[in-house]
Amino acid sequence: MKIHKFVMPEVIFGTGSISQVGESCLRLGAQHVLIVTDNGVIDEGWLKEVENSCQEVGLAYTVFSDLTSNPKDYEIHKGHTAYKESKCDAILGVGGGSAIDVAKAIAILATNGGDIIDYEGVDKINAPLPPLVMVPTTAGSGSEVSQFSIILDSNSERKFTIISKSLVPDIAIVDPETLITKSAFLTATTGLDVLTHGIEAYVSIAATPLSDVHARNAIRLVANNLRQSVASKLNREAKENMAMASLQAGLAFSNAILGAVHAMSHAIGGRFLLPHGDVNAILLPYVMEFNYVAIPEKFVDIAKLLGVDEESVTILNAGAKAVEHVQALSRQIGAPQRLSELHLTEKDAAIVSEFALKDACIITNPRDISKEDIESLFIKAL
């Protein structure tokens, strides 16, 4: 019998759970927490909710919001300075994947020191991190439960991946109510990011029965709820189901890792500073089509989970039917369809392929992939 590992934080899930932020930090021994967030979260009023929760339990806090999407290495160092100067002893990330990745990276420097790029790769963190509580405000990244942090090296214009069980937060607080303030477009692209996490984790060579349970349910939930979530900010059932899908997809990929979609997306996002969800939405069908021959039996499951009629699915047509359903979903919810819409051109393919081959996510892609394969996928997606 094989031995499987599965890592995850304590999870608090449900409408209104954001009110438990302050008490959760106190339970971990925090006395002064650094709140890492962004201006979008502040404008939507969710930071105020978090501050109220901290004030109610007498928890001191300092806010750091000097960060951008595709977070940069120098932003991490600014945040670390704020942590030290305020004499914080815990970190609370509130926002999408960028804010949560920054919060984790600041935590690394808080107890390990050095430069954040020193921790690129797997298991480079030696000292324990300060207590970490994460509150996602999008149904997208899954970073609130994962052992990943993705940061941009501003010198080389390359995203690098930090992977360590130390990065798994102590507590993740998932409140579906935070999703009602997101635009239809952001709901669409972050939702397709969730689908990408579920599918890539499910076909990963590191997948296990423990990760498969979460990956399968995430795929099913996205297929059944993303359209409705995009259509109405007030469809609370769809929001709750998408929050659950994001959570479960995060648990799946944290343990099974990902694949070529994310390797390419990291390369494109780092070089051209494009939104991660937009790029994933475009690349997913092309990489699915490429990977199908390596693991056709799992694509039979994926097709059925996406809603393809079970009696019509065979091992020969499952890949094509799954791809068709993903492309139809993407079109229906208004996600970008081609890389050319993001102003990328064929001449960018070589740069992307070089960076993608060095990304940690490429290792667990189910089909061997070369530089030429990546260039071909890039050009197909233009």
mmCIF file of C-alpha atoms in Angstrom:
data_model
loop_
_atom_site.group_PDB
_atom_site.id
_atom_site.type_symbol
_atom_site.label_atom_id
_atom_site.label_comp_id
_atom_site.label_asym_id
_atom_site.label_seq_id
_atom_site.Cartn_x
_atom_site.Cartn_y
_atom_site.Cartn_z
ATOM 1 C CA MET A 1 0.000 0.000 0.000
ATOM 2 C CA LYS A 2 1.319 3.426 -0.969
ATOM 3 C CA ILE A 3 1.768 6.113 1.680
ATOM 4 C CA HIS A 4 0.101 9.436 0.869
ATOM 5 C CA LYS A 5 0.624 12.804 2.549
ATOM 6 C CA PHE A 6 -1.972 15.559 2.688
ATOM 7 C CA VAL A 7 -1.457 18.982 4.239
ATOM 8 C CA MET A 8 -4.078 21.615 5.023
ATOM 9 C CA PRO A 9 -4.837 24.366 7.543
ATOM 10 C CA GLU A 10 -7.733 24.676 9.945
ATOM 11 C CA VAL A 11 -10.635 25.888 7.780
ATOM 12 C CA ILE A 12 -13.498 28.137 8.892
ATOM 13 C CA PHE A 13 -16.086 28.307 6.087
ATOM 14 C CA GLY A 14 -19.388 30.127 5.796
ATOM 15 C CA THR A 15 -21.199 33.417 5.396
ATOM 16 C CA GLY A 16 -20.138 35.860 8.110
ATOM 17 C CA SER A 17 -17.012 33.895 9.042
ATOM 18 C CA ILE A 18 -14.832 36.944 8.367
ATOM 19 C CA SER A 19 -15.988 38.176 11.788
ATOM 20 C CA GLN A 20 -13.861 35.439 13.385
ATOM 21 C CA VAL A 21 -10.574 36.871 12.128
ATOM 22 C CA GLY A 22 -9.581 38.620 15.370
ATOM 23 C CA GLU A 23 -10.428 35.688 17.632
ATOM 24 C CA SER A 24 -8.580 33.310 15.292
ATOM 25 C CA CYS A 25 -5.405 35.393 15.498
ATOM 26 C CA LEU A 26 -5.646 35.515 19.285
ATOM 27 C CA ARG A 27 -5.956 31.727 19.441
ATOM 28 C CA LEU A 28 -2.586 31.501 17.701
ATOM 29 C CA GLY A 29 -0.979 33.762 20.316
ATOM 30 C CA ALA A 30 -0.902 36.960 18.248
ATOM 31 C CA GLN A 31 -0.622 40.310 20.008
ATOM 32 C CA HIS A 32 0.158 42.598 17.044
ATOM 33 C CA VAL A 33 -0.734 41.354 13.566
ATOM 34 C CA LEU A 34 0.416 42.667 10.187
ATOM 35 C CA ILE A 35 -2.621 42.814 7.879
ATOM 36 C CA VAL A 36 -1.479 42.346 4.272
ATOM 37 C CA THR A 37 -4.085 43.475 1.746
ATOM 38 C CA ASP A 38 -4.581 45.563 -1.397
ATOM 39 C CA ASN A 39 -6.438 48.701 -2.411
ATOM 40 C CA GLY A 40 -9.264 46.772 -4.064
ATOM 41 C CA VAL A 41 -10.070 44.992 -0.809
ATOM 42 C CA ILE A 42 -9.906 48.290 1.050
ATOM 43 C CA ASP A 43 -12.250 50.001 -1.436
ATOM 44 C CA GLU A 44 -14.766 47.145 -1.192
ATOM 45 C CA GLY A 45 -14.955 47.534 2.595
ATOM 46 C CA TRP A 46 -13.557 44.143 3.621
ATOM 47 C CA LEU A 47 -10.526 45.603 5.394
ATOM 48 C CA LYS A 48 -12.912 47.536 7.632
ATOM 49 C CA GLU A 49 -14.651 44.274 8.543
ATOM 50 C CA VAL A 50 -11.298 42.752 9.474
ATOM 51 C CA GLU A 51 -10.259 45.805 11.498
ATOM 52 C CA ASN A 52 -13.557 45.722 13.396
ATOM 53 C CA SER A 53 -12.985 42.074 14.271
ATOM 54 C CA CYS A 54 -9.489 42.849 15.553
ATOM 55 C CA GLN A 55 -10.709 45.836 17.574
ATOM 56 C CA GLU A 56 -13.484 43.789 19.191
ATOM 57 C CA VAL A 57 -10.941 41.391 20.734
ATOM 58 C CA GLY A 58 -8.326 44.048 21.541
ATOM 59 C CA LEU A 59 -5.824 42.857 18.929
ATOM 60 C CA ALA A 60 -3.301 45.463 17.742
ATOM 61 C CA TYR A 61 -2.681 45.603 13.994
ATOM 62 C CA THR A 62 -0.721 47.370 11.283
ATOM 63 C CA VAL A 63 -1.949 47.500 7.661
ATOM 64 C CA PHE A 64 0.410 46.938 4.719
ATOM 65 C CA SER A 65 -1.195 47.445 1.296
ATOM 66 C CA ASP A 66 1.714 48.587 -0.881
ATOM 67 C CA LEU A 67 1.447 45.691 -3.326
ATOM 68 C CA THR A 68 0.272 44.977 -6.863
ATOM 69 C CA SER A 69 -1.022 42.037 -8.869
ATOM 70 C CA ASN A 70 1.851 39.752 -9.896
ATOM 71 C CA PRO A 71 3.590 40.741 -6.620
ATOM 72 C CA LYS A 72 7.217 41.817 -6.878
ATOM 73 C CA ASP A 73 10.221 40.897 -4.751
ATOM 74 C CA TYR A 74 10.743 44.495 -3.582
ATOM 75 C CA GLU A 75 7.143 44.617 -2.326
ATOM 76 C CA ILE A 76 7.935 41.661 -0.087
ATOM 77 C CA HIS A 77 10.895 43.500 1.393
ATOM 78 C CA LYS A 78 8.774 46.610 2.018
ATOM 79 C CA GLY A 79 6.262 44.449 3.837
ATOM 80 C CA HIS A 80 8.998 42.822 5.891
ATOM 81 C CA THR A 81 10.211 46.268 6.938
ATOM 82 C CA ALA A 82 6.674 47.172 8.037
ATOM 83 C CA TYR A 83 6.471 43.911 10.013
ATOM 84 C CA LYS A 84 9.725 44.627 11.847
ATOM 85 C CA GLU A 85 9.112 48.305 12.482
ATOM 86 C CA SER A 86 5.666 47.611 13.947
ATOM 87 C CA LYS A 87 7.021 44.715 16.042
ATOM 88 C CA CYS A 88 4.383 42.360 14.714
ATOM 89 C CA ASP A 89 4.216 38.713 15.751
ATOM 90 C CA ALA A 90 1.655 37.309 13.287
ATOM 91 C CA ILE A 91 0.471 37.867 9.715
ATOM 92 C CA LEU A 92 -3.045 38.120 8.335
ATOM 93 C CA GLY A 93 -3.516 38.034 4.552
ATOM 94 C CA VAL A 94 -6.781 39.461 3.189
ATOM 95 C CA GLY A 95 -7.465 39.470 -0.539
ATOM 96 C CA GLY A 96 -6.854 37.512 -3.703
ATOM 97 C CA GLY A 97 -3.865 35.361 -4.512
ATOM 98 C CA SER A 98 -1.465 38.298 -4.737
ATOM 99 C CA ALA A 99 -2.129 39.574 -1.204
ATOM 100 C CA ILE A 100 -1.983 36.083 0.278
ATOM 101 C CA ASP A 101 1.239 35.201 -1.577
ATOM 102 C CA VAL A 102 2.802 38.437 -0.316
ATOM 103 C CA ALA A 103 1.684 37.672 3.240
ATOM 104 C CA LYS A 104 3.353 34.264 3.087
ATOM 105 C CA ALA A 105 6.549 35.676 1.602
ATOM 106 C CA ILE A 106 6.769 38.360 4.308
ATOM 107 C CA ALA A 107 6.386 35.591 6.885
ATOM 108 C CA ILE A 108 9.397 33.786 5.410
ATOM 109 C CA LEU A 109 11.636 36.820 5.825
ATOM 110 C CA ALA A 110 10.236 37.578 9.285
ATOM 111 C CA THR A 111 11.894 34.496 10.763
ATOM 112 C CA ASN A 112 14.405 33.376 8.130
ATOM 113 C CA GLY A 113 15.861 36.645 6.839
ATOM 114 C CA GLY A 114 17.786 37.086 3.596
ATOM 115 C CA ASP A 115 16.357 37.841 0.161
ATOM 116 C CA ILE A 116 13.049 36.309 -0.881
ATOM 117 C CA ILE A 117 14.540 34.774 -4.021
ATOM 118 C CA ASP A 118 16.807 32.685 -1.772
ATOM 119 C CA TYR A 119 13.760 30.504 -1.070
ATOM 120 C CA GLU A 120 12.889 29.633 -4.658
ATOM 121 C CA GLY A 121 12.243 25.919 -5.084
ATOM 122 C CA VAL A 122 11.183 23.214 -2.685
ATOM 123 C CA ASP A 123 11.732 23.129 1.090
ATOM 124 C CA LYS A 124 14.273 25.965 1.399
ATOM 125 C CA ILE A 125 12.656 27.388 4.566
ATOM 126 C CA ASN A 126 14.441 26.373 7.766
ATOM 127 C CA ALA A 127 12.980 28.381 10.671
ATOM 128 C CA PRO A 128 9.273 28.168 11.656
ATOM 129 C CA LEU A 129 7.103 31.020 10.392
ATOM 130 C CA PRO A 130 4.992 33.368 12.527
ATOM 131 C CA PRO A 131 1.298 32.461 12.855
ATOM 132 C CA LEU A 132 -0.547 32.815 9.528
ATOM 133 C CA VAL A 133 -4.268 33.486 9.046
ATOM 134 C CA MET A 134 -5.595 33.929 5.486
ATOM 135 C CA VAL A 135 -8.900 35.357 4.264
ATOM 136 C CA PRO A 136 -9.498 35.000 0.501
ATOM 137 C CA THR A 137 -11.809 37.531 -1.153
ATOM 138 C CA THR A 138 -11.953 35.849 -4.575
ATOM 139 C CA ALA A 139 -12.949 32.340 -5.622
ATOM 140 C CA GLY A 140 -9.725 31.830 -7.467
ATOM 141 C CA SER A 141 -6.210 31.307 -6.217
ATOM 142 C CA GLY A 142 -6.678 28.756 -3.423
ATOM 143 C CA SER A 143 -3.546 30.215 -1.870
ATOM 144 C CA GLU A 144 -5.234 30.401 1.538
ATOM 145 C CA VAL A 145 -4.786 26.625 1.914
ATOM 146 C CA SER A 146 -1.732 25.941 -0.243
ATOM 147 C CA GLN A 147 1.989 25.427 0.318
ATOM 148 C CA PHE A 148 2.854 27.839 -2.531
ATOM 149 C CA SER A 149 3.895 31.451 -2.871
ATOM 150 C CA ILE A 150 4.468 32.896 -6.366
ATOM 151 C CA ILE A 151 6.609 36.042 -6.565
ATOM 152 C CA LEU A 152 8.046 38.069 -9.451
ATOM 153 C CA ASP A 153 11.812 38.605 -9.658
ATOM 154 C CA SER A 154 11.818 42.204 -10.880
ATOM 155 C CA ASN A 155 15.350 41.940 -12.250
ATOM 156 C CA SER A 156 14.812 38.978 -14.564
ATOM 157 C CA GLU A 157 11.054 39.583 -15.094
ATOM 158 C CA ARG A 158 10.487 35.961 -14.115
ATOM 159 C CA LYS A 159 8.004 34.537 -11.655
ATOM 160 C CA PHE A 160 9.494 32.083 -9.216
ATOM 161 C CA THR A 161 7.760 29.528 -7.039
ATOM 162 C CA ILE A 162 8.364 28.859 -3.359
ATOM 163 C CA ILE A 163 7.017 25.500 -2.175
ATOM 164 C CA SER A 164 7.104 24.463 1.461
ATOM 165 C CA LYS A 165 4.755 22.913 3.979
ATOM 166 C CA SER A 166 5.777 25.840 6.186
ATOM 167 C CA LEU A 167 3.659 28.050 3.898
ATOM 168 C CA VAL A 168 0.431 26.203 4.673
ATOM 169 C CA PRO A 169 -1.446 28.773 6.813
ATOM 170 C CA ASP A 170 -2.529 27.940 10.339
ATOM 171 C CA ILE A 171 -6.114 29.066 9.689
ATOM 172 C CA ALA A 172 -8.017 29.807 6.466
ATOM 173 C CA ILE A 173 -11.251 31.782 6.831
ATOM 174 C CA VAL A 174 -13.432 31.482 3.725
ATOM 175 C CA ASP A 175 -16.452 33.786 3.687
ATOM 176 C CA PRO A 176 -18.523 33.503 0.471
ATOM 177 C CA GLU A 177 -20.038 36.930 1.202
ATOM 178 C CA THR A 178 -16.775 38.568 0.062
ATOM 179 C CA LEU A 179 -17.481 37.398 -3.502
ATOM 180 C CA ILE A 180 -20.515 39.641 -3.984
ATOM 181 C CA THR A 181 -18.344 42.721 -4.564
ATOM 182 C CA LYS A 182 -16.442 41.204 -7.511
ATOM 183 C CA SER A 183 -17.169 42.197 -11.122
ATOM 184 C CA ALA A 184 -18.571 39.679 -13.589
ATOM 185 C CA PHE A 185 -15.291 39.623 -15.518
ATOM 186 C CA LEU A 186 -13.153 38.983 -12.437
ATOM 187 C CA THR A 187 -15.614 36.334 -11.277
ATOM 188 C CA ALA A 188 -15.252 34.646 -14.675
ATOM 189 C CA THR A 189 -11.468 34.624 -14.902
ATOM 190 C CA THR A 190 -10.850 33.686 -11.267
ATOM 191 C CA GLY A 191 -13.464 30.953 -11.622
ATOM 192 C CA LEU A 192 -11.633 29.511 -14.616
ATOM 193 C CA ASP A 193 -8.467 29.627 -12.510
ATOM 194 C CA VAL A 194 -10.304 27.382 -10.029
ATOM 195 C CA LEU A 195 -11.216 25.010 -12.851
ATOM 196 C CA THR A 196 -7.595 24.976 -13.996
ATOM 197 C CA HIS A 197 -6.449 24.102 -10.481
ATOM 198 C CA GLY A 198 -8.935 21.253 -10.288
ATOM 199 C CA ILE A 199 -8.097 19.770 -13.686
ATOM 200 C CA GLU A 200 -4.321 20.158 -13.405
ATOM 201 C CA ALA A 201 -4.286 18.672 -9.906
ATOM 202 C CA TYR A 202 -6.444 15.750 -11.055
ATOM 203 C CA VAL A 203 -4.144 14.789 -13.956
ATOM 204 C CA SER A 204 -0.884 15.599 -12.136
ATOM 205 C CA ILE A 205 1.640 12.772 -11.798
ATOM 206 C CA ALA A 206 1.684 13.584 -8.061
ATOM 207 C CA ALA A 207 -2.086 13.142 -7.635
ATOM 208 C CA THR A 208 -3.297 10.799 -4.903
ATOM 209 C CA PRO A 209 -6.717 9.496 -3.829
ATOM 210 C CA LEU A 210 -6.682 12.208 -1.156
ATOM 211 C CA SER A 211 -6.145 15.037 -3.651
ATOM 212 C CA ASP A 212 -8.430 13.494 -6.289
ATOM 213 C CA VAL A 213 -11.495 13.756 -4.036
ATOM 214 C CA HIS A 214 -11.070 17.531 -3.803
ATOM 215 C CA ALA A 215 -10.075 18.004 -7.456
ATOM 216 C CA ARG A 216 -13.120 16.130 -8.736
ATOM 217 C CA ASN A 217 -15.538 18.050 -6.549
ATOM 218 C CA ALA A 218 -13.974 21.370 -7.530
ATOM 219 C CA ILE A 219 -14.422 20.582 -11.242
ATOM 220 C CA ARG A 220 -18.046 19.590 -10.707
ATOM 221 C CA LEU A 221 -18.843 22.678 -8.620
ATOM 222 C CA VAL A 222 -17.332 25.061 -11.191
ATOM 223 C CA ALA A 223 -19.195 23.388 -14.059
ATOM 224 C CA ASN A 224 -22.499 23.709 -12.181
ATOM 225 C CA ASN A 225 -22.098 27.171 -10.630
ATOM 226 C CA LEU A 226 -19.685 29.471 -12.449
ATOM 227 C CA ARG A 227 -22.191 30.667 -15.053
ATOM 228 C CA GLN A 228 -24.684 31.597 -12.346
ATOM 229 C CA SER A 229 -22.022 33.296 -10.219
ATOM 230 C CA VAL A 230 -20.935 35.439 -13.175
ATOM 231 C CA ALA A 231 -24.538 36.295 -14.052
ATOM 232 C CA SER A 232 -25.537 37.629 -10.623
ATOM 233 C CA LYS A 233 -23.616 39.136 -7.728
ATOM 234 C CA LEU A 234 -26.556 38.289 -5.478
ATOM 235 C CA ASN A 235 -26.785 34.578 -6.277
ATOM 236 C CA ARG A 236 -25.526 33.519 -2.875
ATOM 237 C CA GLU A 237 -25.892 29.815 -3.535
ATOM 238 C CA ALA A 238 -23.607 30.083 -6.561
ATOM 239 C CA LYS A 239 -21.140 32.235 -4.594
ATOM 240 C CA GLU A 240 -21.034 29.712 -1.762
ATOM 241 C CA ASN A 241 -20.486 26.839 -4.172
ATOM 242 C CA MET A 242 -17.716 28.715 -5.995
ATOM 243 C CA ALA A 243 -16.034 29.537 -2.675
ATOM 244 C CA MET A 244 -16.137 25.819 -1.854
ATOM 245 C CA ALA A 245 -14.802 24.950 -5.317
ATOM 246 C CA SER A 246 -11.879 27.335 -4.864
ATOM 247 C CA LEU A 247 -11.129 25.911 -1.428
ATOM 248 C CA GLN A 248 -11.200 22.315 -2.631
ATOM 249 C CA ALA A 249 -9.196 23.052 -5.760
ATOM 250 C CA GLY A 250 -6.615 24.736 -3.521
ATOM 251 C CA LEU A 251 -6.405 21.667 -1.296
ATOM 252 C CA ALA A 252 -6.004 19.493 -4.391
ATOM 253 C CA PHE A 253 -3.212 21.423 -6.083
ATOM 254 C CA SER A 254 -1.390 22.176 -2.841
ATOM 255 C CA ASN A 255 -0.873 18.439 -2.494
ATOM 256 C CA ALA A 256 -0.770 17.243 -6.125
ATOM 257 C CA ILE A 257 0.946 20.351 -7.586
ATOM 258 C CA LEU A 258 -0.071 21.579 -11.065
ATOM 259 C CA GLY A 259 1.108 21.375 -14.678
ATOM 260 C CA ALA A 260 1.922 23.105 -17.955
ATOM 261 C CA VAL A 261 -0.937 25.640 -17.821
ATOM 262 C CA HIS A 262 0.493 27.170 -14.677
ATOM 263 C CA ALA A 263 4.104 26.877 -15.818
ATOM 264 C CA MET A 264 3.226 28.834 -18.962
ATOM 265 C CA SER A 265 0.957 31.249 -17.101
ATOM 266 C CA HIS A 266 3.683 32.061 -14.583
ATOM 267 C CA ALA A 267 6.101 32.690 -17.455
ATOM 268 C CA ILE A 268 3.658 34.937 -19.322
ATOM 269 C CA GLY A 269 2.450 36.772 -16.230
ATOM 270 C CA GLY A 270 5.965 37.443 -14.997
ATOM 271 C CA ARG A 271 7.307 38.690 -18.317
ATOM 272 C CA PHE A 272 4.299 40.716 -19.436
ATOM 273 C CA LEU A 273 2.545 41.501 -16.096
ATOM 274 C CA LEU A 274 -0.764 40.031 -17.222
ATOM 275 C CA PRO A 275 -3.564 38.826 -14.905
ATOM 276 C CA HIS A 276 -3.054 35.198 -13.939
ATOM 277 C CA GLY A 277 -6.701 34.193 -14.324
ATOM 278 C CA ASP A 278 -6.950 35.695 -17.817
ATOM 279 C CA VAL A 279 -3.947 33.725 -19.046
ATOM 280 C CA ASN A 280 -5.071 30.454 -17.460
ATOM 281 C CA ALA A 281 -8.522 30.840 -19.021
ATOM 282 C CA ILE A 282 -6.952 31.013 -22.480
ATOM 283 C CA LEU A 283 -4.339 28.279 -22.081
ATOM 284 C CA LEU A 284 -6.388 25.601 -20.311
ATOM 285 C CA PRO A 285 -8.143 24.026 -23.357
ATOM 286 C CA TYR A 286 -4.913 23.824 -25.361
ATOM 287 C CA VAL A 287 -2.953 22.138 -22.592
ATOM 288 C CA MET A 288 -5.869 19.763 -21.916
ATOM 289 C CA GLU A 289 -5.802 18.750 -25.573
ATOM 290 C CA PHE A 290 -2.028 18.196 -25.372
ATOM 291 C CA ASN A 291 -2.169 16.171 -22.127
ATOM 292 C CA TYR A 292 -5.120 13.937 -23.022
ATOM 293 C CA VAL A 293 -3.055 11.131 -24.599
ATOM 294 C CA ALA A 294 -1.013 10.710 -21.409
ATOM 295 C CA ILE A 295 -3.966 10.030 -19.125
ATOM 296 C CA PRO A 296 -7.166 9.403 -21.158
ATOM 297 C CA GLU A 297 -8.984 7.548 -18.378
ATOM 298 C CA LYS A 298 -8.953 10.630 -16.166
ATOM 299 C CA PHE A 299 -10.282 12.728 -19.049
ATOM 300 C CA VAL A 300 -13.310 10.434 -19.158
ATOM 301 C CA ASP A 301 -13.980 11.497 -15.553
ATOM 302 C CA ILE A 302 -13.292 15.161 -16.335
ATOM 303 C CA ALA A 303 -15.720 15.153 -19.262
ATOM 304 C CA LYS A 304 -18.481 13.680 -17.087
ATOM 305 C CA LEU A 305 -17.766 16.117 -14.244
ATOM 306 C CA LEU A 306 -18.028 18.988 -16.724
ATOM 307 C CA GLY A 307 -21.499 17.824 -17.708
ATOM 308 C CA VAL A 308 -20.932 15.747 -20.848
ATOM 309 C CA ASP A 309 -23.621 13.077 -21.227
ATOM 310 C CA GLU A 310 -22.146 9.970 -19.611
ATOM 311 C CA GLU A 311 -23.401 7.554 -22.257
ATOM 312 C CA SER A 312 -21.708 9.544 -25.022
ATOM 313 C CA VAL A 313 -18.260 9.608 -23.419
ATOM 314 C CA THR A 314 -15.648 7.059 -24.481
ATOM 315 C CA ILE A 315 -11.937 6.873 -23.862
ATOM 316 C CA LEU A 316 -11.436 7.922 -27.506
ATOM 317 C CA ASN A 317 -13.532 11.095 -27.436
ATOM 318 C CA ALA A 318 -13.270 12.185 -23.793
ATOM 319 C CA GLY A 319 -10.456 14.655 -24.419
ATOM 320 C CA ALA A 320 -12.233 16.417 -27.263
ATOM 321 C CA LYS A 321 -15.545 16.578 -25.394
ATOM 322 C CA ALA A 322 -13.901 17.931 -22.221
ATOM 323 C CA VAL A 323 -12.082 20.599 -24.221
ATOM 324 C CA GLU A 324 -15.308 21.577 -26.025
ATOM 325 C CA HIS A 325 -17.123 22.017 -22.712
ATOM 326 C CA VAL A 326 -14.339 24.157 -21.234
ATOM 327 C CA GLN A 327 -14.228 26.354 -24.350
ATOM 328 C CA ALA A 328 -18.020 26.747 -24.338
ATOM 329 C CA LEU A 329 -18.035 27.710 -20.658
ATOM 330 C CA SER A 330 -15.245 30.219 -21.209
ATOM 331 C CA ARG A 331 -17.067 31.864 -24.135
ATOM 332 C CA GLN A 332 -20.406 31.973 -22.345
ATOM 333 C CA ILE A 333 -19.021 33.830 -19.323
ATOM 334 C CA GLY A 334 -17.034 36.356 -21.360
ATOM 335 C CA ALA A 335 -13.474 35.262 -20.569
ATOM 336 C CA PRO A 336 -10.678 36.123 -23.025
ATOM 337 C CA GLN A 337 -10.219 33.480 -25.734
ATOM 338 C CA ARG A 338 -6.862 34.247 -27.386
ATOM 339 C CA LEU A 339 -3.461 35.421 -26.203
ATOM 340 C CA SER A 340 -3.534 38.007 -28.969
ATOM 341 C CA GLU A 341 -6.336 39.730 -27.033
ATOM 342 C CA LEU A 342 -3.699 40.353 -24.363
ATOM 343 C CA HIS A 343 -1.398 41.862 -27.023
ATOM 344 C CA LEU A 344 0.982 38.902 -27.173
ATOM 345 C CA THR A 345 2.587 37.928 -30.467
ATOM 346 C CA GLU A 346 4.379 34.940 -31.970
ATOM 347 C CA LYS A 347 7.768 36.478 -31.213
ATOM 348 C CA ASP A 348 7.025 36.131 -27.487
ATOM 349 C CA ALA A 349 6.800 32.328 -27.703
ATOM 350 C CA ALA A 350 10.532 31.654 -27.304
ATOM 351 C CA ILE A 351 10.816 33.783 -24.154
ATOM 352 C CA VAL A 352 7.794 32.122 -22.581
ATOM 353 C CA SER A 353 9.008 28.602 -23.343
ATOM 354 C CA GLU A 354 12.396 29.219 -21.744
ATOM 355 C CA PHE A 355 10.855 30.465 -18.501
ATOM 356 C CA ALA A 356 8.090 27.846 -18.444
ATOM 357 C CA LEU A 357 10.547 24.956 -18.663
ATOM 358 C CA LYS A 358 12.212 26.200 -15.462
ATOM 359 C CA ASP A 359 8.940 26.497 -13.533
ATOM 360 C CA ALA A 360 8.352 23.971 -10.744
ATOM 361 C CA CYS A 361 4.830 23.207 -12.025
ATOM 362 C CA ILE A 362 6.158 21.695 -15.255
ATOM 363 C CA ILE A 363 7.572 18.737 -13.316
ATOM 364 C CA THR A 364 4.165 17.250 -12.495
ATOM 365 C CA ASN A 365 2.596 17.709 -15.943
ATOM 366 C CA PRO A 366 1.323 14.257 -17.002
ATOM 367 C CA ARG A 367 2.863 14.391 -20.481
ATOM 368 C CA ASP A 368 6.518 15.084 -21.193
ATOM 369 C CA ILE A 369 6.805 18.538 -22.665
ATOM 370 C CA SER A 370 9.642 20.238 -24.554
ATOM 371 C CA LYS A 371 10.509 23.813 -25.382
ATOM 372 C CA GLU A 372 9.140 23.245 -28.865
ATOM 373 C CA ASP A 373 5.876 21.868 -27.453
ATOM 374 C CA ILE A 374 5.416 24.960 -25.298
ATOM 375 C CA GLU A 375 6.100 27.261 -28.228
ATOM 376 C CA SER A 376 3.540 25.327 -30.287
ATOM 377 C CA LEU A 377 0.903 25.607 -27.548
ATOM 378 C CA PHE A 378 1.595 29.329 -27.225
ATOM 379 C CA ILE A 379 1.156 29.886 -30.968
ATOM 380 C CA LYS A 380 -2.058 27.822 -31.047
ATOM 381 C CA ALA A 381 -3.454 30.014 -28.284
ATOM 382 C CA LEU A 382 -2.689 33.309 -30.084
#
